[in-house]
Coordinates of C-alpha atoms in Angstrom, one line a residue:
X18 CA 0.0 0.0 0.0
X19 CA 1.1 3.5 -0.7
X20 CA 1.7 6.2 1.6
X21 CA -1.2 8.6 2.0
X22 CA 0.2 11.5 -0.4
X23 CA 1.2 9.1 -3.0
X24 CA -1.9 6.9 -2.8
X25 CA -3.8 10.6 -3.2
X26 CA -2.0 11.5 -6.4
X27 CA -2.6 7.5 -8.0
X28 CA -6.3 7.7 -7.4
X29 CA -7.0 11.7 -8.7
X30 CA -4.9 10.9 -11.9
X31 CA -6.3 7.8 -12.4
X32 CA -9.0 7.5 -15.7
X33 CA -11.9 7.1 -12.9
X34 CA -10.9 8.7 -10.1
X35 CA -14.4 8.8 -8.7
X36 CA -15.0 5.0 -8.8
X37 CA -11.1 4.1 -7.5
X38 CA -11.9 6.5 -4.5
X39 CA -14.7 5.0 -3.9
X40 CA -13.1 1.3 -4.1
X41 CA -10.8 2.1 -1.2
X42 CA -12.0 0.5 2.2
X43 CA -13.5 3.4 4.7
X44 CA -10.7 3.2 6.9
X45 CA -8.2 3.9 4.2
X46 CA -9.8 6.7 2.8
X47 CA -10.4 8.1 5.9
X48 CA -6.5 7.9 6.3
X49 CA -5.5 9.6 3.9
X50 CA -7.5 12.3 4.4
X51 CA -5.6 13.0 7.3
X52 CA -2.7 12.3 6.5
X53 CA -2.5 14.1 3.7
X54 CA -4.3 17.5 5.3
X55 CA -8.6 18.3 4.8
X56 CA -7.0 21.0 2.2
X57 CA -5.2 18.5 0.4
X58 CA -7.6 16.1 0.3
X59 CA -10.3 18.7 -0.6
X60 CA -10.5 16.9 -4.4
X61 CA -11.0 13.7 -3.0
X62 CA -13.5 14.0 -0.1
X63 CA -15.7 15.7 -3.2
X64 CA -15.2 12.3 -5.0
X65 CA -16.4 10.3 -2.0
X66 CA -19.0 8.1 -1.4
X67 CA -22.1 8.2 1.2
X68 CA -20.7 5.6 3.3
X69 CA -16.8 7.2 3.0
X70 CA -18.0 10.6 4.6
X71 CA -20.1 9.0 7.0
X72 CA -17.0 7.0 8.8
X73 CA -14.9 10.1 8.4
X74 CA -17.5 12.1 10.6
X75 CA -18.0 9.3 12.9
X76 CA -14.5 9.0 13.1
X77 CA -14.0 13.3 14.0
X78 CA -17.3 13.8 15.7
X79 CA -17.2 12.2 18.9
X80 CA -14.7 12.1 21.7
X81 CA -15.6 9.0 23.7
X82 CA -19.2 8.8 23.9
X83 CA -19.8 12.9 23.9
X84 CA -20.4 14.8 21.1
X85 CA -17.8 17.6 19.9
X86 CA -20.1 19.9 17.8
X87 CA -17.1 22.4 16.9
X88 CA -14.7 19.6 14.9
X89 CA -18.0 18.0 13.6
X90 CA -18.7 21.6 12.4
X91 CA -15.0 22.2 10.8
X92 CA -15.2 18.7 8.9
X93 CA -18.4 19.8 7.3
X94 CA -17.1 23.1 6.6
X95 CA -14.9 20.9 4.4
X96 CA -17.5 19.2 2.6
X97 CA -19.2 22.3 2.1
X98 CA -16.0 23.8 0.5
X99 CA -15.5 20.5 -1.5
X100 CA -18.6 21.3 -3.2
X101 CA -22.8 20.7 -3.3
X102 CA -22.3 16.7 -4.1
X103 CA -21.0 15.6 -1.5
X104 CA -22.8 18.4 1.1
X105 CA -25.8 17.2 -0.4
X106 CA -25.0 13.3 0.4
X107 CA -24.0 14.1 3.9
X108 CA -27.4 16.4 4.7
X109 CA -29.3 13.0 2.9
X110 CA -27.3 10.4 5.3
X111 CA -27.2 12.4 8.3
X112 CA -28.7 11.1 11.7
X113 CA -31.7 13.9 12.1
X114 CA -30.2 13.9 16.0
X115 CA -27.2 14.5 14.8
X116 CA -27.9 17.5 12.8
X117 CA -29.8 18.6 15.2
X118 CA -26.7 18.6 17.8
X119 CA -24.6 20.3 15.3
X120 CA -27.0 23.1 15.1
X121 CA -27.6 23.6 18.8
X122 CA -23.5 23.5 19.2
X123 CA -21.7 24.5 16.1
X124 CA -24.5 27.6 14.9
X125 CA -26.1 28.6 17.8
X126 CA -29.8 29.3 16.5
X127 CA -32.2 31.4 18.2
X128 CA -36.1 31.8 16.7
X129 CA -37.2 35.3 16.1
X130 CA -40.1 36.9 17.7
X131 CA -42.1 38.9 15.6
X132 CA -44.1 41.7 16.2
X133 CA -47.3 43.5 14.7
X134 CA -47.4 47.2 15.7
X135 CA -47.8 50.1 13.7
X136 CA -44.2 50.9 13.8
X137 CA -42.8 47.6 13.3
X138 CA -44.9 44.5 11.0
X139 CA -42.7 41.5 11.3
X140 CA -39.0 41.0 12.6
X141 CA -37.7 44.3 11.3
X142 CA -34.6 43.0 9.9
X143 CA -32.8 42.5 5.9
X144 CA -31.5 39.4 4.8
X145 CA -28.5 39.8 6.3
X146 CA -29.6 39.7 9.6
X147 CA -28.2 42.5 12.2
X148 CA -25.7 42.8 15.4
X149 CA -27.0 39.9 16.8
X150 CA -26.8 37.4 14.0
X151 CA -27.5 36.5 10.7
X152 CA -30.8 35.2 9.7
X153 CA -31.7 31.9 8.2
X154 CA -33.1 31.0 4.7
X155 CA -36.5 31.1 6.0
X156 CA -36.3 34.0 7.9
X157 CA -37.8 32.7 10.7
X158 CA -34.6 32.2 12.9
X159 CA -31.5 34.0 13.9
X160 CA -27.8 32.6 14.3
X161 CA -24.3 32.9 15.0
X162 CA -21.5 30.5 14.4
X163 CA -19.2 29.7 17.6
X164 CA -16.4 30.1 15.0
X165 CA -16.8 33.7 12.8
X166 CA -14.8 32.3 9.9
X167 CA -17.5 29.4 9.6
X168 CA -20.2 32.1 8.3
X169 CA -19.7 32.1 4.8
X170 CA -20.4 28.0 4.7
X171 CA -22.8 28.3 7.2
X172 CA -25.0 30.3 5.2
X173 CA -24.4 27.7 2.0
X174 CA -24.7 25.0 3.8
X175 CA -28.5 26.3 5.4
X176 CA -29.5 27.7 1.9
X177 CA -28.6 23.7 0.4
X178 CA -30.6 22.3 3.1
X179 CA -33.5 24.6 3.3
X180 CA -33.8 24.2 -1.0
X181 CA -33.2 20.2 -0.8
X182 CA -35.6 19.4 2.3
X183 CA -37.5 22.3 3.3
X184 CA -39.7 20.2 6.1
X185 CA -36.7 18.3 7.5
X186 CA -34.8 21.7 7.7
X187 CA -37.6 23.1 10.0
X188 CA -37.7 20.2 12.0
X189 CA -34.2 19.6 13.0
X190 CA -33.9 23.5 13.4
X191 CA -36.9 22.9 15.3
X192 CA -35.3 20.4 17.6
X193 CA -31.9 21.8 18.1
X194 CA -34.1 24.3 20.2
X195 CA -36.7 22.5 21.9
X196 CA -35.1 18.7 22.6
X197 CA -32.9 18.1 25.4
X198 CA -29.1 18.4 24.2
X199 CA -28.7 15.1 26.7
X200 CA -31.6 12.9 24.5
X201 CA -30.1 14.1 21.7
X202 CA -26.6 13.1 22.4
X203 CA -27.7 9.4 23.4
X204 CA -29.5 8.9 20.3
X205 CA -27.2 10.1 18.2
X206 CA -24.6 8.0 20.1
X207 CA -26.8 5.0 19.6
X208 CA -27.0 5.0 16.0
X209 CA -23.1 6.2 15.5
X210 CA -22.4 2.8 17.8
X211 CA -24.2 0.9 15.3
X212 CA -22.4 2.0 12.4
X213 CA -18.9 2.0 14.6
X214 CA -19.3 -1.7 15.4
X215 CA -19.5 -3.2 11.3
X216 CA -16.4 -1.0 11.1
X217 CA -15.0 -3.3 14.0
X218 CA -15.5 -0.8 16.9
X219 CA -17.2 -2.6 19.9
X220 CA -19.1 -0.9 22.8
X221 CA -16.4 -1.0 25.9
X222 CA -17.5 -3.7 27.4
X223 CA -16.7 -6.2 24.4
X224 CA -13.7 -3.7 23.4
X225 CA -11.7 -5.0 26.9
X226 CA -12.5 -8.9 26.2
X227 CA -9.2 -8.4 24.1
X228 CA -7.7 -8.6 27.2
X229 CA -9.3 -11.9 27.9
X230 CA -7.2 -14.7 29.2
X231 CA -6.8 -17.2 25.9
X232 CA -9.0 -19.6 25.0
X233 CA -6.3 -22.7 25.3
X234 CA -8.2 -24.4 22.4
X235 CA -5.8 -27.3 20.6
X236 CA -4.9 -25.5 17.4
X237 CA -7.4 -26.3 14.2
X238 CA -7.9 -24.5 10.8
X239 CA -10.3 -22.0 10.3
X240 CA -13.3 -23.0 8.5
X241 CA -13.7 -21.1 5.2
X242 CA -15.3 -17.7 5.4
X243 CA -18.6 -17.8 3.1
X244 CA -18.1 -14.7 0.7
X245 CA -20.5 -11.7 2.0
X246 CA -20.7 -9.1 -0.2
X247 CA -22.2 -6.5 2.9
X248 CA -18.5 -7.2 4.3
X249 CA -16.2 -4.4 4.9
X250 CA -12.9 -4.8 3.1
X251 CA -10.3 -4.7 5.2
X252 CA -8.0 -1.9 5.5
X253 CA -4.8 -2.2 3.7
X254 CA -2.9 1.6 4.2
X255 CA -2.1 -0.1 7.6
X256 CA -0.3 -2.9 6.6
X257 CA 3.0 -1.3 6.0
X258 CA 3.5 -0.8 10.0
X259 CA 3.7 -4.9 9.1
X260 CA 7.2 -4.8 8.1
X261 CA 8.4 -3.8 11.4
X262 CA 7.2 -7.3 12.9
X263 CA 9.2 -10.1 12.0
X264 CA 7.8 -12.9 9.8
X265 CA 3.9 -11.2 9.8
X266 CA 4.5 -8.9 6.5
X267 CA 5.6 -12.1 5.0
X268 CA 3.0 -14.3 6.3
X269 CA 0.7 -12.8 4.8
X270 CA 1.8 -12.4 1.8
X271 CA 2.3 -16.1 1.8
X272 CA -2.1 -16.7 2.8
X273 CA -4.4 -17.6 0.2
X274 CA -6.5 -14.8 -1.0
X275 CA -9.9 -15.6 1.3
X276 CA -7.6 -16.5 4.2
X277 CA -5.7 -13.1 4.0
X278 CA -8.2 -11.4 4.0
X279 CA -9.9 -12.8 6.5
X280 CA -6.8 -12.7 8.8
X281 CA -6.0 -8.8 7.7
X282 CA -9.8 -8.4 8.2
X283 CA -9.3 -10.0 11.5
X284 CA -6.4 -8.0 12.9
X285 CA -7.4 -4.5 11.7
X286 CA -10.5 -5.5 13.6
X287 CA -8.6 -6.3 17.2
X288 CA -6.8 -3.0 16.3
X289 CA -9.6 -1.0 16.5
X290 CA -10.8 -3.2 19.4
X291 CA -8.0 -1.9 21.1
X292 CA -8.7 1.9 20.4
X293 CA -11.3 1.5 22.2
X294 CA -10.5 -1.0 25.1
X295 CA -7.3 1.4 25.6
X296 CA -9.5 4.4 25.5
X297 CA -7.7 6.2 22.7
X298 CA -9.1 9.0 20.3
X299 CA -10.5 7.2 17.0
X300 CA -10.4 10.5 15.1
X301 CA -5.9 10.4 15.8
X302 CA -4.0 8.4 13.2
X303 CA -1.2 8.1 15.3
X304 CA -3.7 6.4 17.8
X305 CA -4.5 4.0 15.0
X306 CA -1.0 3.0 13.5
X307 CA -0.3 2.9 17.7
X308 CA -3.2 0.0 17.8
X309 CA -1.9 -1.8 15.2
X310 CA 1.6 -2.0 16.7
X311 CA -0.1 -3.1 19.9
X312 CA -2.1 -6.0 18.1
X313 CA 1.0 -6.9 15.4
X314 CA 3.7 -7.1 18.4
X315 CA 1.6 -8.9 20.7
X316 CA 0.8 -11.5 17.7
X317 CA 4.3 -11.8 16.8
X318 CA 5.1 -12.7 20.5
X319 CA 2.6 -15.6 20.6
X320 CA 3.8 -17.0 16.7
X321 CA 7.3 -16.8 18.3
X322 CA 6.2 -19.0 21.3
X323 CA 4.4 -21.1 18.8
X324 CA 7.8 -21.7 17.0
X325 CA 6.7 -20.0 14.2
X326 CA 9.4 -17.6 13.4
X327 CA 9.7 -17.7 9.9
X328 CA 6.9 -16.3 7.2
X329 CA 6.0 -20.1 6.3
X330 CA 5.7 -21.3 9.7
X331 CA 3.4 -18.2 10.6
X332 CA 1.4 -18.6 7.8
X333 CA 0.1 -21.7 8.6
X334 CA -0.5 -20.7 12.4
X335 CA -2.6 -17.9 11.1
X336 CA -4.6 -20.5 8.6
X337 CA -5.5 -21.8 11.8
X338 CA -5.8 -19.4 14.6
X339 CA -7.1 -16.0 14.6
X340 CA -5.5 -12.5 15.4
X341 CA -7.9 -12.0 18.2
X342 CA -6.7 -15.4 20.0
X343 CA -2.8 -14.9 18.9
X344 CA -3.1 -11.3 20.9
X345 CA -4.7 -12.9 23.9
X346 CA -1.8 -15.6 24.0
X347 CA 1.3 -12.9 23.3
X348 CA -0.2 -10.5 25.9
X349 CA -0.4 -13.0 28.5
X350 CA 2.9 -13.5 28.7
X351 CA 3.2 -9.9 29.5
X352 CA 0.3 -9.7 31.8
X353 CA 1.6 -13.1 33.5
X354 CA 5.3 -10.9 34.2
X355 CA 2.8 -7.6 35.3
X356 CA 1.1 -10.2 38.2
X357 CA 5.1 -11.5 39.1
X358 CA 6.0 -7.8 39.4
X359 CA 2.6 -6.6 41.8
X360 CA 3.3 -9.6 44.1
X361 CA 7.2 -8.4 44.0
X362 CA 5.7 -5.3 45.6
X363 CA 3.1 -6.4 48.0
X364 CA 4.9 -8.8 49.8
X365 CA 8.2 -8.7 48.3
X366 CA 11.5 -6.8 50.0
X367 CA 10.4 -3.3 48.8
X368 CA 7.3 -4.0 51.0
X369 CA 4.6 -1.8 49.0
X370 CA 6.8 1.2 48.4
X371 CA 6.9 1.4 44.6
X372 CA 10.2 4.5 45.0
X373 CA 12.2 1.3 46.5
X374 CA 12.7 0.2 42.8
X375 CA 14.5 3.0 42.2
X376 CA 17.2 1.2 44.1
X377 CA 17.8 -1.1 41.9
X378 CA 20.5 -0.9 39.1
X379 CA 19.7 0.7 36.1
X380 CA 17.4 -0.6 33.8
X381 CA 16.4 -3.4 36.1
X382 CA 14.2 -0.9 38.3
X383 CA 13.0 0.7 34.9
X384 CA 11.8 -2.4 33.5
X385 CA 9.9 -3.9 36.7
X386 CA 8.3 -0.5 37.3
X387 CA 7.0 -0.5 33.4
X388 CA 5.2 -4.0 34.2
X389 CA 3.2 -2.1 36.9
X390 CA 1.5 0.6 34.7
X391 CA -2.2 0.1 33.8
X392 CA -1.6 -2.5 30.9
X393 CA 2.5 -3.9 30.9
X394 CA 4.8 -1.8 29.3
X395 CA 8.0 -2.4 27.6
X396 CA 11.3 -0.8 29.3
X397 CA 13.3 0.5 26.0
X398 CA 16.8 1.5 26.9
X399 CA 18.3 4.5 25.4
X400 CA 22.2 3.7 25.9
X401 CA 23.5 6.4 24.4
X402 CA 21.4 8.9 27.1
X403 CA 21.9 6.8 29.8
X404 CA 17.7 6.2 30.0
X405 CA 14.7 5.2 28.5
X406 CA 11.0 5.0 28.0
X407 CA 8.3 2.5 28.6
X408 CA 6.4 1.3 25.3
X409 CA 4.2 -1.0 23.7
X410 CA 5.5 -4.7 24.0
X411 CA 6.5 -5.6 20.1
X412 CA 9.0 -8.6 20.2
X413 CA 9.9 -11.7 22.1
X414 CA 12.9 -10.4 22.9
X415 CA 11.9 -8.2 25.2
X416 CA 9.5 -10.5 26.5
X417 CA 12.7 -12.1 27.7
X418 CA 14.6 -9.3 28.6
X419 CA 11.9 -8.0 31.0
X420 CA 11.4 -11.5 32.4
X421 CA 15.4 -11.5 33.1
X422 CA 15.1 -8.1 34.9
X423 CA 12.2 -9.8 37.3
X424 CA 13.6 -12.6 38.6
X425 CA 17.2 -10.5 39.1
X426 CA 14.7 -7.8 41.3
X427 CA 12.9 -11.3 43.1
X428 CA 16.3 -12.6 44.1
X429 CA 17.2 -9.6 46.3

């Protein structure tokens, strides 16, 4: 797969650009749209499909489970500036709750009382509006955008709206003023979980069964996957990150078709299990090429203890075994080392008093302190600085390494 500002030149020059943007999996378009910048990518977001722009808002909308109606607002600002098309598809698609959230926090709206006096006969004010805001298409409301520089695609956006779906336009107007913001946001929520979980994005509670001890099930080949054509395809401007992990670039390569992509299906998947079990932000790349570490590394680890430490050996493990249960057995090694270290600690010789590592040589202390964080860490040694930083496991090795730095604290 290319990288994001090469893979956006390939599909803009291609003979149909429209139908090759449109052939890239969501998560891959939504990718490159941030890697390469929303000004960048203004050319392709125009050439998107329904489903494309709907993952990229789902994606930037929401922090956690609340709704963050200012970057919603600035990532349809984009569409607007990408052109009528694709505003028009996202207005169409759009949750009516979630429209309605965007108007209550991204344009402030505010009805207009009229009056019917013999110096005044309606509202008393132009088209555009006065001191305290501009008016809307219909005239019957007055509003002002949290951000002044979203005005000019505020208006557009209203006027496309208002001339596409004049009743829904009320409504949702309607309701940004009179629902409960709370309602709104749950429903909303609701339906944005929905879509989030075909995309591989469980609720929380399913998210941290990644961390699940594994299953222990005697190794057996996966039955073949019937061919579904509502599937998502699996993301492949990810897979690059695979090099970095031993024999899994070349496993894959080495899969049948159906089987690789079920298995790259399969690990983009835990990846984005792990965004959410780890509480990161969904709309950060780094958080995503971070998750797929995470879930490569940990696989790696549990193929090395398999024996499978070449391409050919891993490929058949992953014929058989799935991403999901290959995490589970490479992070319990680590999580096995974390419950060695937290006994160490309680009843150990530094007798609860987690500073009493530091008294141990250098990077032994490091390493046994990195095992006690939320989920184990990884103590990388910096020689050349004399230090370090705790990170992601990613390779037996260090599986090893940590284990040796253990048992030296547990024999003191």
């Amino acid at each position: 797969m290319l990288p994001s500002p090469q893979r956006l030149q390939l599909v803009l020059h291609a003979p149909k650009p429209m139908r090759l943007t449109r052939a890239l999996p969501d998560a891959d378009f939504y990718l490159t749209v941030r890697e390469v910048g929303p000004v960048d990518a203004l050319p392709l977001v125009s050439l998107a499909s329904t489903g494309q722009l709907r993952h990229m808002l789902d994606l930037e909308s929401w922090r956690k489970d609340r709704f963050d109606a200012e970057r919603c607002g600035a990532w349809v600002a984009l569409l607007v500036e990408a052109g009528e098309s694709p505003t028009r598809r996202f207005l169409r698609d759009a949750d009516d709750e979630l429209l309605a959230l965007l108007f209550r926090g991204w344009i402030r709206a505010e009805q207009i009382e009229y009056e019917d006096g013999a110096d005044v006969h309606g509202h008393g004010e132009g088209k555009a509006g006065s001191g305290r805001g501009a008016l809307t298409p219909d005239g019957y409301y007055r509003f002002s955008p949290r951000i002044p520089e979203h005005l000019p695609v505020i208006h557009r956006l209203l006027q496309l709206f208002y001339r596409e779906e004049p009743a829904r336009y009320q409504q949702i107007l309607w309701r940004s003023l009179g629902e409960l913001p709370a309602e709104l946001e749950e429903t909303a929520f609701r339906w944005r979980q929905s879509r989030m979980e075909e995309h591989g994005f469980p609720d929380l509670d399913e998210a941290l069964s990644v961390y699940a001890a594994p299953s222990g099930t005697r190794t057996q080949a996966i039955p073949p996957q019937p061919e579904d054509p509502d599937r998502l395809a699996a993301s492949r401007s990810l897979v690059p990150l695979l090099a970095a992990h031993g024999p899994l670039a070349g496993a894959f390569e080495l899969l049948p078709e159906a089987a690789r992509e079920h298995s790259l299906h399969g690990l983009v998947s835990l990846a984005n299990r792990l965004l959410v079990a780890d509480a990161e932000d969904a709309g950060d790349p780094e958080a995503h090429r971070g998750a797929l570490n995470k879930a490569a590394g940990f696989t790696r680890i549990a193929l090395s203890a398999r024996g499978a430490v070449d391409p050919e050996s891993a490929a058949r493990v992953l014929e058989q075994v799935s991403p999901l249960e290959l995490f589970r057995e490479g992070h319990a090694r680590a999580a096995g080392l974390a419950r060695r270290a937290r006994s160490l600690l309680e009843s150990g010789w530094p007798a609860g008093r987690v500073e009493a590592l530091d008294l141990l040589d250098w990077p032994v202390g490091s390493r046994v302190r990195a095992l006690l964080a939320d989920r184990p860490l990884y103590y990388e040694v910096d020689v050349s600085h004399g230090g370090g930083r705790p990170r992601e496991f990613s390779a037996p090795e260090e599986i090893a390494e940590t284990r040796n730095a253990l048992e030296t604290a547990e024999a003191l």
